[in-house]
CSV table of C-alpha atoms and ligand atoms in Angstrom, one decimal:
chain,number,residue,atom,x,y,z
G,6,MET,CA,-22.8,20.5,31.1
G,7,GLY,CA,-22.7,21.5,27.5
G,8,PHE,CA,-23.9,23.9,25.1
G,9,CYS,CA,-26.3,22.9,21.8
G,10,LYS,CA,-24.5,22.3,18.3
G,11,LYS,CA,-27.1,24.7,16.6
G,12,CYS,CA,-28.5,27.8,18.8
G,13,GLY,CA,-25.1,27.3,21.7
G,14,SER,CA,-28.1,27.3,24.0
G,15,GLU,CA,-27.4,25.8,27.7
G,16,LEU,CA,-27.9,22.1,28.0
G,17,LYS,CA,-28.3,20.6,31.9
G,18,GLY,CA,-27.2,16.7,31.9
G,19,ASN,CA,-26.9,15.1,30.0
G,20,ALA,CA,-30.2,16.5,27.1
G,21,GLU,CA,-30.4,14.6,24.0
G,22,VAL,CA,-32.3,17.1,22.0
G,23,CYS,CA,-31.4,20.6,22.8
G,24,PRO,CA,-34.9,21.4,24.7
G,25,VAL,CA,-34.7,25.7,22.5
G,26,CYS,CA,-34.8,24.7,19.2
G,27,GLY,CA,-35.3,20.3,19.3
G,28,ALA,CA,-31.5,19.4,17.8
G,29,VAL,CA,-30.1,16.0,18.7
G,30,GLN,CA,-26.8,15.9,19.8
G,31,ASP,CA,-25.2,13.0,19.2
G,32,LYS,CA,-22.2,13.5,21.7
G,33,ASN,CA,-21.4,9.5,22.0
G,34,SER,CA,-20.9,9.6,17.8
G,35,LYS,CA,-17.1,10.6,17.2
G,36,LYS,CA,-16.8,12.9,14.3
G,37,LYS,CA,-17.3,10.9,10.5
G,38,LYS,CA,-13.9,9.3,9.9
G,39,ALA,CA,-12.2,9.2,6.6
G,40,VAL,CA,-12.1,5.2,6.0
G,41,PHE,CA,-12.1,3.9,2.6
G,42,GLY,CA,-12.0,0.1,1.3
G,43,GLU,CA,-13.4,-2.5,2.0
G,44,LYS,CA,-13.6,-3.5,5.9
G,45,VAL,CA,-12.0,-7.1,6.7
G,46,SER,CA,-13.4,-10.0,8.8
G,47,GLN,CA,-10.0,-10.4,10.4
G,48,GLU,CA,-10.3,-9.2,14.1
G,49,PHE,CA,-7.6,-7.2,15.7
G,50,ASP,CA,-7.0,-6.1,20.3
G,51,GLU,CA,-7.8,-2.3,20.3
G,52,GLU,CA,-4.0,-2.4,22.4
G,53,ASP,CA,-2.5,-3.6,18.9
G,54,ILE,CA,-4.0,-1.0,16.9
G,55,GLN,CA,-3.2,2.0,20.1
G,56,GLU,CA,1.0,0.9,20.3
G,57,ASN,CA,1.0,0.2,16.5
G,58,LYS,CA,-0.6,3.3,14.2
G,59,VAL,CA,1.9,5.3,13.0
G,60,ALA,CA,4.5,1.9,11.8
G,61,ALA,CA,1.0,1.0,10.0
G,62,VAL,CA,1.6,5.0,8.7
G,63,LEU,CA,4.6,3.7,7.3
G,64,ALA,CA,3.8,1.0,6.0
G,65,TYR,CA,2.9,3.4,3.0
G,66,LEU,CA,5.8,5.8,3.3
G,67,GLY,CA,7.9,4.2,1.0
G,68,ILE,CA,11.7,2.3,1.8
G,69,LEU,CA,10.2,2.9,5.8
G,70,ILE,CA,7.3,0.1,5.2
G,71,VAL,CA,10.6,-1.7,6.0
G,72,VAL,CA,9.1,-0.7,10.1
G,73,PRO,CA,6.3,-2.8,9.7
G,74,LEU,CA,7.7,-5.3,7.6
G,75,PHE,CA,10.2,-6.2,9.7
G,76,LEU,CA,10.8,-4.3,13.0
G,77,SER,CA,6.5,-4.7,14.3
G,78,LYS,CA,6.2,-8.5,13.1
G,79,ASP,CA,4.1,-8.8,15.8
G,80,SER,CA,1.8,-6.7,15.6
G,81,LYS,CA,-1.2,-8.3,13.1
G,82,PHE,CA,-2.2,-4.2,12.6
G,83,ALA,CA,1.3,-3.8,11.2
G,84,ARG,CA,1.0,-6.3,9.8
G,85,PHE,CA,-2.3,-6.3,8.1
G,86,HIS,CA,-0.7,-2.1,6.8
G,87,ALA,CA,2.6,-3.5,5.6
G,88,GLY,CA,0.7,-6.4,3.7
G,89,GLN,CA,-1.0,-3.2,2.2
G,90,GLY,CA,1.8,-0.8,1.6
G,91,LEU,CA,3.9,-3.4,0.2
G,92,ALA,CA,1.0,-3.9,-2.5
G,93,VAL,CA,1.2,-0.8,-3.4
G,94,LEU,CA,4.7,0.3,-3.5
G,95,LEU,CA,5.0,-3.3,-6.3
G,96,ALA,CA,2.3,-2.3,-8.2
G,97,SER,CA,3.5,1.0,-8.5
G,98,ILE,CA,7.4,-0.3,-9.3
G,99,GLY,CA,5.6,-2.5,-12.0
G,100,TYR,CA,3.2,0.2,-13.0
G,101,GLN,CA,7.0,3.2,-13.4
G,102,MET,CA,8.6,0.0,-14.7
G,103,ALA,CA,6.1,-0.5,-17.7
G,104,VAL,CA,5.6,3.4,-18.0
G,105,GLY,CA,9.3,3.7,-18.2
G,106,VAL,CA,9.3,0.4,-21.4
G,107,MET,CA,7.0,2.0,-23.5
G,108,THR,CA,8.0,5.3,-23.8
G,109,SER,CA,11.3,4.3,-24.9
G,110,VAL,CA,8.9,2.3,-27.6
G,111,LEU,CA,6.5,4.7,-28.4
G,112,THR,CA,9.5,7.7,-28.4
G,113,VAL,CA,11.4,5.4,-30.9
G,114,LEU,CA,8.5,5.0,-32.6
G,115,SER,CA,6.5,9.0,-33.0
G,116,TRP,CA,7.2,12.4,-30.9
G,117,ARG,CA,4.0,12.5,-31.4
G,118,PHE,CA,2.8,9.9,-28.7
G,119,TYR,CA,4.5,12.3,-26.0
G,120,TYR,CA,1.5,13.3,-24.9
G,121,LEU,CA,-0.1,9.7,-24.6
G,122,THR,CA,3.5,8.5,-21.8
G,123,GLY,CA,2.7,11.9,-20.4
G,124,ILE,CA,-0.7,10.2,-19.3
G,125,MET,CA,0.2,7.6,-18.2
G,126,ARG,CA,3.1,9.1,-15.7
G,127,ILE,CA,-0.1,11.7,-14.6
G,128,ALA,CA,-1.8,8.2,-13.7
G,129,GLY,CA,1.0,7.3,-11.6
G,130,ALA,CA,-0.5,9.5,-8.9
G,131,ALA,CA,-3.3,6.9,-8.2
G,132,PHE,CA,-0.4,4.8,-6.2
G,133,MET,CA,0.2,8.2,-4.8
G,134,VAL,CA,-4.0,8.2,-3.6
G,135,LEU,CA,-3.9,4.8,-2.8
G,136,SER,CA,-0.4,5.7,0.1
G,137,ALA,CA,-2.9,8.4,1.6
G,138,MET,CA,-5.9,6.1,1.7
G,139,GLY,CA,-4.1,3.5,3.3
G,140,ILE,CA,-3.0,6.1,5.7
G,141,MET,CA,-6.3,7.5,6.6
G,142,ASN,CA,-7.2,4.1,7.0
G,143,ALA,CA,-4.3,3.3,9.6
G,144,VAL,CA,-4.4,6.5,11.5
G,145,ASN,CA,-8.0,5.7,12.8
G,146,GLY,CA,-7.2,2.0,13.6
G,147,GLU,CA,-9.3,1.2,10.6
G,148,ALA,CA,-7.5,-2.3,8.5
G,149,ARG,CA,-9.5,-1.8,5.5
G,150,GLU,CA,-8.3,-3.7,1.8
G,151,LEU,CA,-7.8,-1.1,-0.8
G,152,PRO,CA,-9.3,-0.9,-4.3
G,153,VAL,CA,-8.0,-2.7,-6.8
G,154,ILE,CA,-5.2,-3.7,-5.4
G,155,GLY,CA,-5.8,-4.5,-1.6
G,156,LYS,CA,-7.0,-8.2,-2.1
G,157,TRP,CA,-3.1,-9.3,-3.1
G,158,LYS,CA,-2.7,-11.1,0.0
G,159,LEU,CA,1.1,-10.3,-0.4
G,160,LEU,CA,2.0,-11.4,4.0
G,161,LYS,CA,0.4,-14.2,5.7
Z,9,ZN,ZN1,-30.3,23.9,20.0
């Protein structure tokens, strides 16, 4: 027994349509998941996903990537996310270094470039966005390649 999501009328049995307002009661469809990127063809065990979600999330939290990388070796799901997290981490480190070099060079050339280096630093937030996407995917039990850098196959 339940109630209509739209009008609140009582529903009898497994009524899929509300007898009062006619609203469809898609009770079997789960809440829409927030997932990002392209789904991979690789198969993952549901059990593996459930057991290793936490490790998969840690893959996107900086140094905590060591957990899925070294402690959850047997989990395909954690390993997949470790690969994605590693791509984000390395790209982010590379980017920070590039920004550092550019900042030194531009500062020598003219202080007027300060806004440029400021923009570069702000653009670095893109890596936080990618990490957040990866975390959402992991939490939702999805194995998806993150935009742009998700294609890097750093782990086999
Ligand atoms: Zn209704």
